[in-house]
Coordinates of C-alpha atoms in Angstrom, one line a residue:
Chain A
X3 CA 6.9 -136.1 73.1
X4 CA 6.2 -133.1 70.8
X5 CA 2.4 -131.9 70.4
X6 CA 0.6 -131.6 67.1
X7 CA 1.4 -127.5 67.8
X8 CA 4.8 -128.0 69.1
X9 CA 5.3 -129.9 65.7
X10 CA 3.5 -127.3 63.1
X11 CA 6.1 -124.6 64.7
X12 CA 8.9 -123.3 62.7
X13 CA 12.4 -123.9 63.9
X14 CA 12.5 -120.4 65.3
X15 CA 9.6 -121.0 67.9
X16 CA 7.6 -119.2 65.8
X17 CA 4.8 -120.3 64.4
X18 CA 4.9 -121.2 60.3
X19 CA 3.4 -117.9 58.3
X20 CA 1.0 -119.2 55.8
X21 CA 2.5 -116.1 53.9
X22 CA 5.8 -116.8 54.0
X23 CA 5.3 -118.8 50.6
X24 CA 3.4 -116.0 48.5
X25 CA 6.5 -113.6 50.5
X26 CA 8.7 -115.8 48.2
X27 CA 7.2 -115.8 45.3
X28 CA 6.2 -112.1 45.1
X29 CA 10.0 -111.1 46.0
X30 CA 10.9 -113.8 43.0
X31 CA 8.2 -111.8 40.6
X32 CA 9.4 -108.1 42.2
X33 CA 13.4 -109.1 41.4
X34 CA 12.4 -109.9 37.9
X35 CA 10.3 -106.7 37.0
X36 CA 13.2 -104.5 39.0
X37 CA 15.5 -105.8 36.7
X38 CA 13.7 -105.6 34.0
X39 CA 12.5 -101.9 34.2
X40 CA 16.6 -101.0 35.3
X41 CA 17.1 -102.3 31.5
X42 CA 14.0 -99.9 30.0
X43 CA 14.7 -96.9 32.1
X44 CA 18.3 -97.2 30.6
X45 CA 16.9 -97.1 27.1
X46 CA 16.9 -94.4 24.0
X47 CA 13.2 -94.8 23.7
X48 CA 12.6 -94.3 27.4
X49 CA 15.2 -91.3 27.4
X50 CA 12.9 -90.0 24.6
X51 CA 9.9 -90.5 25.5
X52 CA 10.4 -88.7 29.1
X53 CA 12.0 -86.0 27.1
X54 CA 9.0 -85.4 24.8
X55 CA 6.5 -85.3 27.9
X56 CA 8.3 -82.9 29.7
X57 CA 8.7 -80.9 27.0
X58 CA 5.3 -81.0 25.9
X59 CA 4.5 -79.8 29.6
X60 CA 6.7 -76.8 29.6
X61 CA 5.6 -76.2 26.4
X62 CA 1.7 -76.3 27.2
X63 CA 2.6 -74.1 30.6
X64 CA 4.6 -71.5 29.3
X65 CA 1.6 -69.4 28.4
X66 CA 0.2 -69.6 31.1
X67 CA 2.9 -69.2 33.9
X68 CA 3.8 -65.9 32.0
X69 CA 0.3 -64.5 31.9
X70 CA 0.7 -65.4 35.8
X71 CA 3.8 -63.9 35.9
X72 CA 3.0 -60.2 34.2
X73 CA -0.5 -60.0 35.9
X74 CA 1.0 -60.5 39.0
X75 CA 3.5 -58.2 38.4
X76 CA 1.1 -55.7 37.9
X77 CA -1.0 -56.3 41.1
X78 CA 2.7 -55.8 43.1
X79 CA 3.1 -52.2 41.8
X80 CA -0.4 -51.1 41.9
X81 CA -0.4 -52.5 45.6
X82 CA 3.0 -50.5 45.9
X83 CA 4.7 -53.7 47.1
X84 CA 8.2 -55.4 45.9
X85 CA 8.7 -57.9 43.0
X86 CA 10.4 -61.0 42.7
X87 CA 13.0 -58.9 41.0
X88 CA 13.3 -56.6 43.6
X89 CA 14.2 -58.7 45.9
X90 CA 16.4 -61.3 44.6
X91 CA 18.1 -57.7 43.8
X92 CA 18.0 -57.2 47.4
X93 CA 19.6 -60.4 48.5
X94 CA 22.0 -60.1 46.0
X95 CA 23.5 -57.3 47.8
X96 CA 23.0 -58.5 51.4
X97 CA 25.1 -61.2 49.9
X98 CA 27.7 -58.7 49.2
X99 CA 27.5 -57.3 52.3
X100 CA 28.3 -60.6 53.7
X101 CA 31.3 -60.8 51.9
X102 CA 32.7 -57.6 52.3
X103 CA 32.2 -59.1 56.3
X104 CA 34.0 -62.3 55.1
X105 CA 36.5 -60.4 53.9
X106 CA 37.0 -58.1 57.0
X107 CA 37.0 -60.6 59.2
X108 CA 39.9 -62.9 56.9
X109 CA 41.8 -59.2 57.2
X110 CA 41.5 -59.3 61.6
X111 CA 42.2 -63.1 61.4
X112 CA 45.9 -62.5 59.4
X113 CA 46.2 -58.7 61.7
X114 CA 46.0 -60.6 64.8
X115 CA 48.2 -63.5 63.5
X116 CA 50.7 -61.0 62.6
X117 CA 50.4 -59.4 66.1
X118 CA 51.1 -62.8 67.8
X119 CA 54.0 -63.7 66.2
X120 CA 55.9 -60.3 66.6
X121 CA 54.7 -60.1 69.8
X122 CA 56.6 -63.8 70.3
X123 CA 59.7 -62.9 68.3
X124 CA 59.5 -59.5 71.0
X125 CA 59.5 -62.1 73.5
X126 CA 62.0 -64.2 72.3
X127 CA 64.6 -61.7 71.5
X128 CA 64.4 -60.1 75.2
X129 CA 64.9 -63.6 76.4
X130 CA 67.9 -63.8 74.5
X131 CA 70.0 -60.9 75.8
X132 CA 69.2 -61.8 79.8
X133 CA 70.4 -65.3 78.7
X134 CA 73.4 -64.4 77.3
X135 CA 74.4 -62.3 80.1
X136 CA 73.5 -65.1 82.8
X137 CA 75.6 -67.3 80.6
X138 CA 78.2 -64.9 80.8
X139 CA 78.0 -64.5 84.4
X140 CA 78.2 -68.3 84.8
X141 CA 81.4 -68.7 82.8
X142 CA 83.0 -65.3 84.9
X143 CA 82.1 -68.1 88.2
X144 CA 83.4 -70.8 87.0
X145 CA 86.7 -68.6 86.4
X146 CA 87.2 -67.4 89.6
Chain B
X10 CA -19.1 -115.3 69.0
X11 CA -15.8 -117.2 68.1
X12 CA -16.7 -117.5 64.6
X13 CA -17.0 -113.2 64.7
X14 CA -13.5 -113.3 66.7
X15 CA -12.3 -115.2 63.4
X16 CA -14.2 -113.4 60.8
X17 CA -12.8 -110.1 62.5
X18 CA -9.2 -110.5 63.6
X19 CA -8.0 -110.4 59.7
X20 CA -10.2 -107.3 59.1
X21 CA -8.9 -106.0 62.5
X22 CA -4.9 -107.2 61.9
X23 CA -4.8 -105.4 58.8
X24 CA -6.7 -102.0 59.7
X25 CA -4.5 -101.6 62.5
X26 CA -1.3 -102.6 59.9
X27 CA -2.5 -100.3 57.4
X28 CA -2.5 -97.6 60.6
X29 CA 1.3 -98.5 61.2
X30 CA 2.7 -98.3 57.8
X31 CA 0.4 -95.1 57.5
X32 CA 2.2 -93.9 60.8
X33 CA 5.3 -94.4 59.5
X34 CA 5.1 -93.0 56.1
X35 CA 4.3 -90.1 57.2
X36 CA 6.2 -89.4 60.3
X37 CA 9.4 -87.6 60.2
X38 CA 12.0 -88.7 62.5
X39 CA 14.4 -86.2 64.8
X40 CA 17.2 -86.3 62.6
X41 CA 21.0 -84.6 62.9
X42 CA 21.1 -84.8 66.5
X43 CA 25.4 -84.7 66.8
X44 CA 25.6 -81.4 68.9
X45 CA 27.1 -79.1 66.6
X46 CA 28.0 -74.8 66.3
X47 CA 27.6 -72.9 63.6
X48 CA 31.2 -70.7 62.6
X49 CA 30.4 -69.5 58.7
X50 CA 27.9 -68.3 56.7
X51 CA 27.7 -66.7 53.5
X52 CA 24.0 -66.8 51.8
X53 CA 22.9 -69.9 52.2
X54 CA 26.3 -71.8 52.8
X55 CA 26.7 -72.3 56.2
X56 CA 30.0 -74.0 58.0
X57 CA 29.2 -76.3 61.3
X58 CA 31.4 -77.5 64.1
X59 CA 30.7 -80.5 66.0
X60 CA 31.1 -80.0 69.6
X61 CA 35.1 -82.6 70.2
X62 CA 34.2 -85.2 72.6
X63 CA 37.7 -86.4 72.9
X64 CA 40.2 -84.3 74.5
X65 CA 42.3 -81.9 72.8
X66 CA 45.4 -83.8 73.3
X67 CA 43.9 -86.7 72.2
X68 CA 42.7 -85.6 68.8
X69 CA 43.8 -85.8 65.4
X70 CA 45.8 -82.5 64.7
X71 CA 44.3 -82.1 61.0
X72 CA 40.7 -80.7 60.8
X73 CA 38.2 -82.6 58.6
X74 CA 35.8 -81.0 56.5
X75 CA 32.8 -82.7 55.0
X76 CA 31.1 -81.1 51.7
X77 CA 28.3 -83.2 50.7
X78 CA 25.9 -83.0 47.4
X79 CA 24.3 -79.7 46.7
X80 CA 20.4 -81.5 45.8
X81 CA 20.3 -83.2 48.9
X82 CA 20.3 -82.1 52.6
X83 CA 23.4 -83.3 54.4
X84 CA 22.5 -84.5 57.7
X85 CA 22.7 -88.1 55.9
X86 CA 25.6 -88.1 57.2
X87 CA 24.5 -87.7 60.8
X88 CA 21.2 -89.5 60.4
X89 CA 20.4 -90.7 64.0
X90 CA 22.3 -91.5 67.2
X91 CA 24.2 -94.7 66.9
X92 CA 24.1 -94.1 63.0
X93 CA 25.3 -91.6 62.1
X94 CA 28.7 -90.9 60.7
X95 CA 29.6 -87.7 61.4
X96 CA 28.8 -89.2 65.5
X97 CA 31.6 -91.7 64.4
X98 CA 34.0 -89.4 63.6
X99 CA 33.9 -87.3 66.6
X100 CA 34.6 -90.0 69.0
X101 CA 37.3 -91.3 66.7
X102 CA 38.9 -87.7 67.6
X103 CA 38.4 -86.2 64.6
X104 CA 37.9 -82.0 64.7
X105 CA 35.2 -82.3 62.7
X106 CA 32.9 -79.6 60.0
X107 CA 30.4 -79.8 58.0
X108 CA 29.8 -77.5 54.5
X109 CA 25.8 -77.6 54.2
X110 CA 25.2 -75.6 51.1
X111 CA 21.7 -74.7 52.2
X112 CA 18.7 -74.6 49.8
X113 CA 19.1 -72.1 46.7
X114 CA 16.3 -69.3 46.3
X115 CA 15.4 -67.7 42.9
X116 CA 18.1 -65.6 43.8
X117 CA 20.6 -68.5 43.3
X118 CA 20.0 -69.2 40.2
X119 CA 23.1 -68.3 38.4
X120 CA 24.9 -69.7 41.2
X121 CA 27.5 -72.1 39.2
X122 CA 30.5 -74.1 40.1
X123 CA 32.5 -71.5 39.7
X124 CA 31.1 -69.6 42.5
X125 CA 30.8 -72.7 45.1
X126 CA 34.3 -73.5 44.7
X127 CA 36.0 -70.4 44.1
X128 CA 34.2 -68.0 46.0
X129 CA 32.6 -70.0 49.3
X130 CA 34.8 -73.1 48.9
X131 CA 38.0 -70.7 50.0
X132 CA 36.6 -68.8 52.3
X133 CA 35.0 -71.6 54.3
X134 CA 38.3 -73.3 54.8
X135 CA 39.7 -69.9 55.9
X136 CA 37.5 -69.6 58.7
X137 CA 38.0 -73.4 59.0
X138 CA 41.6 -72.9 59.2
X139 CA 41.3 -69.8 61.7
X140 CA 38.9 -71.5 64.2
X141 CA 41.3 -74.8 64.5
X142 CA 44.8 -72.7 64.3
X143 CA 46.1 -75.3 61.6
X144 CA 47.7 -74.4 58.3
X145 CA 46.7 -78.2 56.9
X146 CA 43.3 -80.2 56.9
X147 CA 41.3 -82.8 54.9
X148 CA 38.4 -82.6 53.1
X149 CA 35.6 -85.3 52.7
X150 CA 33.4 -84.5 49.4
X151 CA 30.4 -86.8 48.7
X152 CA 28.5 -87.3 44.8
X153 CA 28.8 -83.5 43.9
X154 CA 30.3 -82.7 46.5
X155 CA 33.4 -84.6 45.6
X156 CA 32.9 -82.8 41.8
X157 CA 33.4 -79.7 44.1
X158 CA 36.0 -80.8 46.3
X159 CA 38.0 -82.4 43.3
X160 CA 37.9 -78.9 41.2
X161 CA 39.0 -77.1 44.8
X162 CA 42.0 -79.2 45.0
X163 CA 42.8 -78.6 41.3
X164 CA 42.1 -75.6 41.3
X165 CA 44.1 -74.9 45.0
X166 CA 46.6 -77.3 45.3
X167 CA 48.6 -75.1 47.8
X168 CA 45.5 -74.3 50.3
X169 CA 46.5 -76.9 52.6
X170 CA 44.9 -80.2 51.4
X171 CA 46.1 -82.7 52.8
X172 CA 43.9 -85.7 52.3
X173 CA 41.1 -85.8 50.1
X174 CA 38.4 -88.2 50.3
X175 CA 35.9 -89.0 47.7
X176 CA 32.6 -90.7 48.2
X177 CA 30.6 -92.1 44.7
X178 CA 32.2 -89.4 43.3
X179 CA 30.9 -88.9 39.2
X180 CA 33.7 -87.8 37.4
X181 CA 34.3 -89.4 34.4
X182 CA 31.1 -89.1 32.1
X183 CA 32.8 -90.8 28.9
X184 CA 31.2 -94.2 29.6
X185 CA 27.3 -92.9 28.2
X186 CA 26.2 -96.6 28.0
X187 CA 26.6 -97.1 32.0
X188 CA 25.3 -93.8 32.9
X189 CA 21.6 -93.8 32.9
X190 CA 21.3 -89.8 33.5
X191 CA 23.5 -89.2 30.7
X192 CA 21.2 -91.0 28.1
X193 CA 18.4 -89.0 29.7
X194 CA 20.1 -85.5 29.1
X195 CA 21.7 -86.1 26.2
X196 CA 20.8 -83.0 23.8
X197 CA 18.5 -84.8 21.7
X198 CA 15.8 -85.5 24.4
X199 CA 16.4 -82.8 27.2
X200 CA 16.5 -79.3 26.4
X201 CA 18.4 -78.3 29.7
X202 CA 17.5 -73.8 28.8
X203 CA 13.5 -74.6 28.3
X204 CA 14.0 -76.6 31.6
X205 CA 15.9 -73.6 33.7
X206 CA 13.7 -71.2 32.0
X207 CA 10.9 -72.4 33.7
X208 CA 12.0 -73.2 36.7
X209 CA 14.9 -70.9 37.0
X210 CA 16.5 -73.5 39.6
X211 CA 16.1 -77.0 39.3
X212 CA 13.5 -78.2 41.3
X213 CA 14.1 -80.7 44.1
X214 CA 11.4 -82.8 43.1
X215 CA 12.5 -83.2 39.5
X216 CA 16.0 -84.4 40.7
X217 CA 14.3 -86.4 43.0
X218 CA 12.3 -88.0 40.2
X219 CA 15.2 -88.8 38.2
X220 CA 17.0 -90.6 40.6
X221 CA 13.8 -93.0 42.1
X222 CA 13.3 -93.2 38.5
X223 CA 16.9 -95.3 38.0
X224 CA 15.1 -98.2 40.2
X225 CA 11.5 -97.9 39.8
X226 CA 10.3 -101.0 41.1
X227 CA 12.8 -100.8 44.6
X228 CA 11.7 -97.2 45.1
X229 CA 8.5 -96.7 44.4
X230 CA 7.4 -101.0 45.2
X231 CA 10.0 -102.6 47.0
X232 CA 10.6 -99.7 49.5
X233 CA 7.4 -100.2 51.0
X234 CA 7.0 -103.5 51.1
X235 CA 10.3 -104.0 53.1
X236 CA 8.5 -101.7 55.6
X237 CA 4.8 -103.3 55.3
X238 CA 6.7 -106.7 55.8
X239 CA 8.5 -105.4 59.0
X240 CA 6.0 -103.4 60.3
X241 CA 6.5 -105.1 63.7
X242 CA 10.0 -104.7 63.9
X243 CA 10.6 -101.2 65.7
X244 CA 14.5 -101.3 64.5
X245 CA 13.3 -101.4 60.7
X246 CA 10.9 -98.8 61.1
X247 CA 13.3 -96.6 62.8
X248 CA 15.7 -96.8 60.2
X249 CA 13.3 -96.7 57.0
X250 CA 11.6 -93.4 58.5
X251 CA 15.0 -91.5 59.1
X252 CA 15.9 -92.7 55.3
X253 CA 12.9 -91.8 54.2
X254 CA 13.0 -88.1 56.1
X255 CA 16.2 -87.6 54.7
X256 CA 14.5 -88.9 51.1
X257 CA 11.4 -86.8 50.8
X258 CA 13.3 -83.4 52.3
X259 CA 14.3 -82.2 48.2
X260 CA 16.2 -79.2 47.8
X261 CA 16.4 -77.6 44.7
X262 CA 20.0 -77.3 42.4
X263 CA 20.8 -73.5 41.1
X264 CA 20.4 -73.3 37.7
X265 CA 23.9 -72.1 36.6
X266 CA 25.6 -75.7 38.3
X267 CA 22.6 -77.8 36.8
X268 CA 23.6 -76.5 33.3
X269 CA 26.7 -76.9 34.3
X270 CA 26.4 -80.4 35.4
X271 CA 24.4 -80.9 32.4
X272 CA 26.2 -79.6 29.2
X273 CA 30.3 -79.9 30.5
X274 CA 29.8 -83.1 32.8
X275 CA 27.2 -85.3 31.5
X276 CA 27.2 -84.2 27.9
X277 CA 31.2 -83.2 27.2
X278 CA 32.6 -84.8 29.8
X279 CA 35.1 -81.4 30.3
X280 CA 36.2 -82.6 33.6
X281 CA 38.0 -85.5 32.8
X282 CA 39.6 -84.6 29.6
X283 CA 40.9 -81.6 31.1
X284 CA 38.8 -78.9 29.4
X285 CA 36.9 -77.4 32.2
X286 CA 37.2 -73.7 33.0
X287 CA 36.5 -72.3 36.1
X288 CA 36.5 -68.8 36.4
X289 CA 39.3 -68.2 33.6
X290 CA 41.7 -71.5 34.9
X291 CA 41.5 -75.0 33.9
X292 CA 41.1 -77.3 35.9
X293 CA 43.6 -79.6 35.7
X294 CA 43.2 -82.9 37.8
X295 CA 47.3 -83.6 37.6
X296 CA 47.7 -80.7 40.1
X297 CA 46.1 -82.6 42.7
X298 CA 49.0 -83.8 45.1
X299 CA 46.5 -84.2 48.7
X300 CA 46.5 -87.8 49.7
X301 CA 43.9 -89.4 47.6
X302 CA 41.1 -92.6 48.8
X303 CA 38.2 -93.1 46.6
X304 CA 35.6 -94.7 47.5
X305 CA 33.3 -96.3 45.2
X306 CA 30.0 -98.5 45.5
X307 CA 30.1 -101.7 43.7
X308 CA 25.7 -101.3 43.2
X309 CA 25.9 -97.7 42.8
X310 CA 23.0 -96.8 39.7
X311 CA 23.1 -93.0 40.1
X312 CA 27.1 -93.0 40.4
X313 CA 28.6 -96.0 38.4
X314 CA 31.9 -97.4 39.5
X315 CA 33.1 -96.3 36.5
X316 CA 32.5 -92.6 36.8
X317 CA 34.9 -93.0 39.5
X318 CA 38.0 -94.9 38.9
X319 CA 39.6 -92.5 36.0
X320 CA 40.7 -90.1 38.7
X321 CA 43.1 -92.0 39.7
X322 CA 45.3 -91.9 37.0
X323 CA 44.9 -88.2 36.5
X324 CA 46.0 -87.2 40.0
X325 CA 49.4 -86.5 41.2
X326 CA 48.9 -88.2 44.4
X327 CA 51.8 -90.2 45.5
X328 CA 49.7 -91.6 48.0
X329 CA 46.1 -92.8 46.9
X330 CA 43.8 -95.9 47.3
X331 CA 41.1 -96.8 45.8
X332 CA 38.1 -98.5 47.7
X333 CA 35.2 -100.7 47.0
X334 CA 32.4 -101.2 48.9
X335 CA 29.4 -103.6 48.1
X336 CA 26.8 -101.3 48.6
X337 CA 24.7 -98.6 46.7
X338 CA 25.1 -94.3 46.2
X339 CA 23.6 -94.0 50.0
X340 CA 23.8 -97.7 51.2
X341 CA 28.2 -97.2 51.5
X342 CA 28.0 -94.3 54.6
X343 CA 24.0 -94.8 56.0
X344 CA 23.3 -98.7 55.3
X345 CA 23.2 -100.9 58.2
X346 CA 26.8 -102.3 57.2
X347 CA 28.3 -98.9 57.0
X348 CA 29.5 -98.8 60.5
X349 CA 31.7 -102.4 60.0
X350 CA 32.8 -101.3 56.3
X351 CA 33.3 -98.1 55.3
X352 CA 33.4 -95.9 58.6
X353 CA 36.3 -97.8 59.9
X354 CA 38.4 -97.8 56.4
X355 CA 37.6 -94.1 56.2
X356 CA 38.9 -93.5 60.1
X357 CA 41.9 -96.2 59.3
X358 CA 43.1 -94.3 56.6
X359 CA 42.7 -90.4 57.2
X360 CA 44.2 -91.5 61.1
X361 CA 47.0 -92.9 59.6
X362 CA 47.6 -89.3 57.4
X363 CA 46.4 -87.1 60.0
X364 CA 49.1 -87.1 62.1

């Protein structure tokens, strides 16, 4: 015979979440305000008004990111020390470099692909003489 | 005393929840853990190798390359042991490589598509070529990654392609009505030059805005209410903090493929109608002949199926399929249902051509 406890459990064993039920209706409430804001965000009005506030930002911050940028500027060569500029310049050329490597190394890869396969046709075509004359040698036996 | 026991236990049960989900929103999980060797780099771009498990004479004979987005990190794709991918593919024999584009730097800025695709793209699959002493391979491209893999293939149709595979890949940007982005960069509202003038790249947390910003309510609500809801479920926590590692870790775009991205794709839709130019050539889609699969996800918001499906027609492909998944932008390759869906179509199909 089941208990009082036995019958308050859920089929899984476990006990019944007095949450489960606000779960429900939360996830009902969430499913309709996804849907809904899917529908706004894919708007004109929304596209516009996202456009105007982050124009307005870069707008409001231009000023001051280039008063940033010049004094700043200034501290790097009275400090004697390199710039943005000078190093992007930098790594521009390191990038070079790398590709000059690349290219080097493509150069080695198609020299020693070259090397292989005349050194197999070498291969092959001394093989072919010594074969010739053992097949010749077979057909002066089989004569005798 | 048991009247305290009942007055505290809520109190306690949800200070020590709110010390779980707070755990595990901010913990980052090991991620990428396939063992891998790095053979390539040029700047950023960097080619890996993961280490064969299955015997050489057991594996397929043509290499696969995977080229994934450019905004986002690309160890998605090899998330964690037992998910992952890329983990997949090895022990299905595959000799497998990775393209991770790396994180731009203000001196990437005028890095555009021209230069990923002409100028790394190429000499990537060289060394890819070189290392696996094969004249063929197949290439894997993923969101834009498969925008880059699509203009390599039209743009090199005798490299060596032999499959392609392409992943949510937005190519078509005629339909402006299903693509959210496109309504939201449309000239009138987004002035793409103030943008890159600022920023000189596009930052990683912009992007990252935009695309939470598709689904508000599921990423920024419903995200963490799935984990508050399974905060005693170590599996689900597992999983939502290697999603959400691979979430938070933004990398920014260079500025010359954003405007790019921008102004031809989103704006003119160049690709499509045959009008881009790529370092002087067109790029024509017809002169793409590599066996084709596309694979598209049925719930996809920041790719619509759409964006996907016109590239069949343009292609020359005698061979090419076109495959839907149920399943969003991510959900398709790192869901839970990855690994019974797509993975084994994926392995089915380049097995079959990789022979």
């Amino acid at each position: 015979m089941a208990t009082n406890n036995d019958e308050k459990q859920a089929p899984n064993g476990r006990p019944p979440d007095p949450m489960e039920a606000f779960r429900e209706v939360r996830d009902t409430y969430l499913d309709a305000w996804a849907k809904a804001m899917v529908e706004t965000v894919n708007t004109d009005a929304y596209a516009k008004s996202t456009g105007t506030v982050l124009d307005t930002y870069l707008s409001a911050s231009s000023p001051f990111r280039e008063s940033v940028e010049k004094a700043m500027l200034r501290v790097l060569e009275q400090l004697s020390m390199p710039s943005r500029a000078d190093f992007i310049a930098l790594a521009d050329r390191v990038t070079n470099i790398e590709m000059l490597l690349d290219d080097m190394d493509a150069t080695l890869d198609r020299i020693e692909k070259a090397l292989t396969n005349l050194a197999s046709a070498s291969r092959n075509a001394n093989r072919a003489p010594a074969e010739r004359v053992r097949r010749n040698r077979r057909k002066v036996k089989g004569v005798k | 005393m048991p009247e305290a026991a009942m007055i505290s236990d809520p109190v306690t049960d949800l200070v020590e929840k709110l010390t779980a989900f707070n755990k595990a929103v901010t913990t980052r999980t090991v991620i990428a853990q396939t063992p891998k060797e790095l053979v390539w780099a040029l700047n950023k771009a960097r080619v890996y190798r993961y280490i064969p498990v299955v015997p050489a004479e057991k594996r397929h004979p043509v290499p696969l390359l995977l080229v994934f987005a450019l905004m986002n990190r690309p160890y998605i794709l090899d998330l964690r042991p037992g998910h992952s991918f890329v983990e997949f593919m090895v022990k299905q024999g595959y000799d497998l490589y990775l393209l991770d584009w790396g994180a731009p730097g203000p001196e990437d800025t005028n890095l555009k598509f021209d230069d990923y695709t002409l100028e790394y793209m190429p000499r990537a699959i060289r060394k890819l070529k070189s290392i696996a002493g094969v004249e063929e391979f197949s290439m894997l491209g993923w969101c834009i990654g498969a925008i880059l893999t699509t203009i390599y293939s039209a743009l090199r149709p005798d490299d060596g392609l032999r499959n392609l595979i392409l992943l949510t890949a937005p190519l078509d940007f005629s339909d402006k009505q299903a693509i959210t982005f496109a309504r939201w960069t449309d000239e009138r509202y987004f002035d793409v030059d103030k943008v890159l003038a600022a920023f000189g790249n596009m930052p990683g947390e912009m992007i990252d805005y935009g695309a939470r910003a598709l689904k508000p309510v599921e990423n920024y609500v419903v995200n963490y209410l799935k984990l508050w809801d399974n905060l005693d479920n170590p599996h689900v926590i597992e999983a939502w903090q290697a999603m959400n590692t691979w979430v938070t870790d933004n990398i920014p775009l260079a500025g010359g493929v954003f405007r790019q991205l921008i102004v031809d794709l989103y704006r003119n839709d160049r690709l499509m109608r045959g009008e881009m130019i790529i370092r002087g050539e067109r790029v024509d889609l017809s002169r793409i002949r590599a066996n084709l699969l596309t694979v598209i996800a049925e719930g996809d918001h920041i790719t619509p199926p759409c964006q996907s499906k016109a590239v069949m027609s343009k292609v020359s492909s005698p061979d090419k399929e076109l495959f839907s998944v149920p399943g969003g932008h991510i959900g398709i390759m790192a869901g839970s249902g990855a690994n019974k869906l797509t993975w084994p179509h994926i392995n089915g199909w380049l097995a079959a051509r990789s022979k």
